[in-house]
C-alpha cells in the first residue's frame, strides 16, 4: 500500500491542496493480519500493528509528560507546559533526532495520523471551551474590564505591526505581506479564553477578583478578536485585495451570526424536549458532536482556521445544566486525556530546534516582532490597571495573566504553517517563545498574588467579643437540602431576641458544572436572575430561610445568596462574603453518612470536608461546624423556628484555649434560651502539668464570669474534671454519655493543653473537627447527639503573616529541590 511519508528534513506539514506529491514521499508497506494485542500475546513488534503502535506512542508521551509535570509541579507550572515539552521531546528536537528511532516509532503514515487526529482534538477542545463560555459576561462587563481589554489589544497590535513594518525587508516573502503582518500582530495581542481558563483553574484563582476580571476581559478579547482574525483569513485568500477581504470578512461574520442564531434556537428546542430532572437523550449528544465535524468542514471550506466553526457552534449551546453540563461532563475528560495528546505529539513532530541554527538571519527580525508583541501586551495592560488605580500587586498579576498563551496559539501557528507563512524554523521559534512566556509568567503570578490575603484581618469578629445586646451577624452555608433543618434549628436555640436580633446570610453552594466562569447571585439584588435553572435549584431551600424571617420578622432578617464555583475554590466565596458582610460566625454542615460504619465511608462526604477544612484555615471570622446526626431537628420538620414546648439538654466540653472560649461563648447564648439546659464540663490537667500560663488566665476569667452569671440558674450546671492524659479524658466523656444529650459543644483545637489529649491524636481521622470533636462525633462514643465544633477567629495581620516576594520565591525553589 502506497502512503505519503515525511520528507528527510522532518517537515511534517500536509501537502498543500492541488499539488502533486513527490515520488520520494511515497513508500510501500504491507498490510499484515496481526492481532491488535499481539505485542503482549504473541510477542509481535509494535510496528506490526497500527493499534499497538499508537498505544506505544501515546504511552511514551504520557510517561514523559507526567514525569515532567511532577518535576515542575513545585514551580507552579501548568499542565499545558509539560504537555508541550513532552511533544517537543518526542519530536525531532530530541528523541526523533535519531533517524533509526524516528523510523521505528513513527513508521509509514503514522505522523499523518497524528496530524489528522490532532486536528480533530483541537476542534473538540475549542468546542468544549466555547460551551463553557458565558457570553453574558460581555453584557455584565464593567467599564474597567472593557477599557483594559480593548487597550490591551489595540496597543500591542499597533506596536507589533509597526516593528514588523520596520523589519519587513528582512522577513521571508510570505511574512512580508500586509495580511501576514496583520494576522501575527492581532494574534500576539489577543488573550484567548480557552487558554486562560484551565491555567486560572489550576492556580485556584477562578473565584478570586483577579480571576473573574481576567476571564471577563478574555471573553471581550475573543469576541472582538474574531473580527480581526476573520479579516486576516479573508485577506490571505489570493483572489482578494484588502478592501475586498474586509468585505468578505464582514459578510462571513454576518453569516456566522445567522448560523449561530439558528443553532441557538435548535439547542433551546433540545432543552425543552428534555423532561425536567431527566438527562439529555444520548441521540442529541451524538448529533451535536457530529455537528462539530460539520462546522470544522465549513470553516475549512471558507478558508478559516479549522476551529473557528466548532467554537461558534459551542457558543450556540447554553452553558450550564442541562445541555451544556451534560456535554462537558461526557466529553471533557476524553478530549483532554485521550485526544489532546495527539495534538501535542503532532506539534512536537513539527518543532525542530536544530532547524533554527541555520536560519537565524530570517529569525532575528521575527524575534523582535514576537518580543514586541508580548512586552507591549504586558505593559499596556499594566498601564490601564494603574490608570484605574488598582494595587500594584493586582495590576502586575492581571498583566501576567493576560500574557499567558497556550493551545489556541499553537493551533494558529499550525494554521500559518499550512498557509506557508512560516517554515519549520519560524514555527519552532513561535512555539518556544510562547512556551517560555507561559512557563515564566505562571510561577510569578503565584508569587505576586495570594487569593487568601484579603481574609487576613486583625479586627475581632467572633462571638466572644460581640456585645450581648447588639445585632448578631451570622452566615450559614449548605450544599444540599438535607443540611437545612438542623441549621435552622441551631439558629433557634442560639436564641435571637429583640435586644440581640440576628442578621443571617444564607449561602447555597453549588458545584460549577458545564460552565467556565463562576456565578455569584445576590437574590435580593437579582430576584429574577437570568440563570433560571439556578433559581429552580435553590428556590425551595431559600424559601425555608425566608420562612423564618416571616415567622420571626421582629428578631431575624435573612439575606440569601447562591454561589456556583469549583469545589477547590468554593471556600473563597464563603470567606469573601463573610468578610464583606462582617459576619462574626460562619456555620457549616458536616453531614454524617449512613455508610459511616462501612469501609471507605470517609470518602462519601469528601466534598463537604474539603470545603470545611479550607474555610477553617482561611476564614476571617469564627467558624462552627455542625455534625448533624438526625436527632437535632424539629420533630415535625417545621422549619419556622419554633421550639416552644421542646426541651433540650446540651453538653459543653471545655478543654481550654481560644476555641474552647469561643465555644463557651456560643453555649452562653444558648443557655439564655428557656428551653435549653446546659452542662459545662471543664477539664484540667493534674497538678497543672502542660498548662500555658496566659491561656490559663484567659480561661479562668471567662469561666468565672460564666459561672457568676448562671450561679442561681438551675438549668445550667458547671463541673470540673481533673485528668492525667487523653485516656482519662475519654473515660470522663464516656461517663457523661450515660446522660441523654441532644448536642455536644466543643472547641476545635487551638490552645488545648496537650496533656488532656495525649495519645489521642493518632486515632483522630477528621482534622477539621479536632481530636475531641472527632471522638464525640464518631461511632466509638455511641452517642446519637449532634456535635457543634467551634473555632475562634484567628487574627492574622496581612503584612506580618503574608510572605514577601523573596520569601515565597525561596519556598518554591526549596520545594523543588
Short mmCIF file of C-alpha atoms in Angstrom, two decimals, residues 573-744:
data_model
loop_
_atom_site.label_atom_id
_atom_site.label_comp_id
_atom_site.label_asym_id
_atom_site.label_seq_id
_atom_site.Cartn_x
_atom_site.Cartn_y
_atom_site.Cartn_z
CA UNK A 573 -16.75 32.78 48.06
CA UNK A 574 -17.55 31.78 51.65
CA UNK A 575 -14.66 33.79 53.11
CA UNK A 576 -15.23 36.79 50.84
CA UNK A 577 -18.92 37.02 51.72
CA UNK A 578 -18.14 36.66 55.43
CA UNK A 579 -15.54 39.41 55.09
CA UNK A 580 -17.77 41.81 53.16
CA UNK A 581 -20.81 41.28 55.39
CA UNK A 582 -18.71 41.47 58.61
CA UNK A 583 -20.04 38.17 59.91
CA UNK A 584 -18.85 37.02 63.32
CA UNK A 585 -19.65 33.32 62.83
CA UNK A 586 -19.86 31.02 59.80
CA UNK A 587 -21.91 27.84 60.30
CA UNK A 588 -21.02 24.89 58.08
CA UNK A 589 -22.63 21.44 57.81
CA UNK A 590 -20.76 18.20 58.34
CA UNK A 591 -23.25 15.54 57.35
CA UNK A 592 -22.83 12.06 58.76
CA UNK A 593 -23.28 9.46 56.05
CA UNK A 594 -25.48 6.43 56.74
CA UNK A 595 -22.50 4.40 55.48
CA UNK A 596 -20.31 5.56 58.38
CA UNK A 597 -19.67 2.05 59.61
CA UNK A 598 -18.64 0.76 56.20
CA UNK A 599 -15.11 0.69 54.83
CA UNK A 600 -14.28 3.65 52.67
CA UNK A 601 -17.13 5.75 54.06
CA UNK A 602 -14.69 8.57 54.74
CA UNK A 603 -14.86 9.39 51.02
CA UNK A 604 -18.65 9.82 50.96
CA UNK A 605 -18.63 13.37 52.36
CA UNK A 606 -15.27 14.34 50.89
CA UNK A 607 -16.63 17.43 49.12
CA UNK A 608 -18.07 18.93 52.31
CA UNK A 609 -14.98 18.03 54.31
CA UNK A 610 -12.53 19.65 51.94
CA UNK A 611 -14.67 22.81 51.83
CA UNK A 612 -14.92 22.97 55.61
CA UNK A 613 -11.20 22.49 56.11
CA UNK A 614 -10.38 25.31 53.66
CA UNK A 615 -12.86 27.67 55.34
CA UNK A 616 -11.45 26.83 58.78
CA UNK A 617 -7.97 27.60 57.51
CA UNK A 618 -8.73 30.95 55.86
CA UNK A 619 -11.91 32.33 57.43
CA UNK A 620 -11.88 36.00 58.53
CA UNK A 621 -14.20 35.20 61.45
CA UNK A 622 -15.12 32.35 63.79
CA UNK A 623 -16.39 29.08 62.30
CA UNK A 624 -18.74 26.43 63.65
CA UNK A 625 -19.09 23.00 62.05
CA UNK A 626 -22.39 21.25 62.81
CA UNK A 627 -22.30 17.44 62.74
CA UNK A 628 -25.96 16.57 62.26
CA UNK A 629 -26.84 13.04 63.28
CA UNK A 630 -30.52 13.47 62.51
CA UNK A 631 -31.68 13.98 66.11
CA UNK A 632 -31.16 17.73 66.31
CA UNK A 633 -34.14 18.69 64.16
CA UNK A 634 -37.74 19.81 64.71
CA UNK A 635 -39.84 16.68 65.30
CA UNK A 636 -42.32 17.65 62.57
CA UNK A 637 -39.75 19.09 60.12
CA UNK A 638 -41.15 22.52 60.91
CA UNK A 639 -38.53 24.99 59.74
CA UNK A 640 -40.27 28.14 61.02
CA UNK A 641 -38.06 28.43 64.11
CA UNK A 642 -40.45 27.40 66.82
CA UNK A 643 -39.26 25.07 69.58
CA UNK A 644 -41.73 26.05 72.29
CA UNK A 645 -42.54 23.04 74.44
CA UNK A 646 -39.39 21.18 73.32
CA UNK A 647 -36.71 20.69 75.98
CA UNK A 648 -33.04 20.27 75.07
CA UNK A 649 -30.04 19.24 77.11
CA UNK A 650 -26.65 20.38 75.81
CA UNK A 651 -23.16 19.47 76.99
CA UNK A 652 -20.19 21.81 76.61
CA UNK A 653 -16.70 20.25 76.90
CA UNK A 654 -14.22 22.97 77.92
CA UNK A 655 -10.61 21.86 77.39
CA UNK A 656 -9.12 25.37 77.37
CA UNK A 657 -7.76 27.63 74.69
CA UNK A 658 -9.22 30.18 72.29
CA UNK A 659 -11.51 27.71 70.51
CA UNK A 660 -12.93 26.47 73.82
CA UNK A 661 -13.58 30.06 74.92
CA UNK A 662 -15.45 30.74 71.68
CA UNK A 663 -17.45 27.52 72.15
CA UNK A 664 -18.34 28.62 75.70
CA UNK A 665 -19.48 31.98 74.33
CA UNK A 666 -21.81 30.13 71.93
CA UNK A 667 -23.06 27.92 74.77
CA UNK A 668 -23.66 31.07 76.84
CA UNK A 669 -26.08 32.42 74.23
CA UNK A 670 -27.86 29.06 74.07
CA UNK A 671 -28.13 28.89 77.87
CA UNK A 672 -30.25 32.05 77.84
CA UNK A 673 -32.88 30.13 75.87
CA UNK A 674 -35.56 29.00 78.37
CA UNK A 675 -35.96 25.67 76.55
CA UNK A 676 -32.29 24.73 76.85
CA UNK A 677 -30.47 23.23 79.82
CA UNK A 678 -26.68 23.24 79.70
CA UNK A 679 -23.95 21.28 81.39
CA UNK A 680 -20.41 22.67 81.19
CA UNK A 681 -17.53 20.31 81.96
CA UNK A 682 -14.09 21.86 82.38
CA UNK A 683 -11.11 19.52 82.00
CA UNK A 684 -7.96 20.36 83.99
CA UNK A 685 -4.57 18.67 83.92
CA UNK A 686 -3.34 17.01 87.11
CA UNK A 687 -1.06 19.43 89.03
CA UNK A 688 -1.43 21.94 86.19
CA UNK A 689 1.00 19.97 84.01
CA UNK A 690 1.46 21.31 80.46
CA UNK A 691 -0.67 24.43 81.01
CA UNK A 692 0.13 27.73 79.30
CA UNK A 693 0.03 30.48 81.93
CA UNK A 694 -1.51 33.11 79.66
CA UNK A 695 -4.16 30.73 78.25
CA UNK A 696 -4.96 29.59 81.80
CA UNK A 697 -5.62 33.17 82.92
CA UNK A 698 -7.88 33.85 79.94
CA UNK A 699 -9.77 30.59 80.56
CA UNK A 700 -10.21 31.32 84.26
CA UNK A 701 -11.54 34.80 83.58
CA UNK A 702 -14.18 33.66 81.07
CA UNK A 703 -15.26 30.59 83.06
CA UNK A 704 -15.58 32.64 86.26
CA UNK A 705 -17.73 35.24 84.51
CA UNK A 706 -19.91 32.48 83.06
CA UNK A 707 -20.38 30.80 86.43
CA UNK A 708 -21.23 34.06 88.18
CA UNK A 709 -23.82 34.83 85.50
CA UNK A 710 -25.63 31.48 85.88
CA UNK A 711 -24.93 30.69 89.55
CA UNK A 712 -28.58 30.74 90.51
CA UNK A 713 -29.88 29.18 87.28
CA UNK A 714 -30.95 25.57 87.78
CA UNK A 715 -30.84 24.92 84.04
CA UNK A 716 -27.08 25.50 83.90
CA UNK A 717 -24.61 23.15 85.63
CA UNK A 718 -20.84 23.52 85.89
CA UNK A 719 -18.36 20.76 86.79
CA UNK A 720 -14.61 20.29 86.74
CA UNK A 721 -12.73 17.07 85.93
CA UNK A 722 -9.02 16.53 86.61
CA UNK A 723 -7.28 14.08 84.26
CA UNK A 724 -3.71 12.90 83.70
CA UNK A 725 -3.81 12.02 79.96
CA UNK A 726 -6.02 11.55 76.94
CA UNK A 727 -7.22 8.15 78.10
CA UNK A 728 -8.75 9.63 81.26
CA UNK A 729 -10.28 12.45 79.19
CA UNK A 730 -12.04 9.88 77.00
CA UNK A 731 -13.16 7.93 80.07
CA UNK A 732 -14.71 11.08 81.53
CA UNK A 733 -16.57 11.81 78.30
CA UNK A 734 -17.82 8.22 78.16
CA UNK A 735 -19.15 8.58 81.70
CA UNK A 736 -21.04 11.71 80.66
CA UNK A 737 -22.60 9.85 77.75
CA UNK A 738 -24.85 7.99 80.19
CA UNK A 739 -26.95 11.14 80.30
CA UNK A 740 -29.13 11.91 77.32
CA UNK A 741 -27.71 14.93 75.49
CA UNK A 742 -29.04 16.49 72.32
CA UNK A 743 -25.92 18.43 71.36
CA UNK A 744 -22.22 18.36 72.24
#
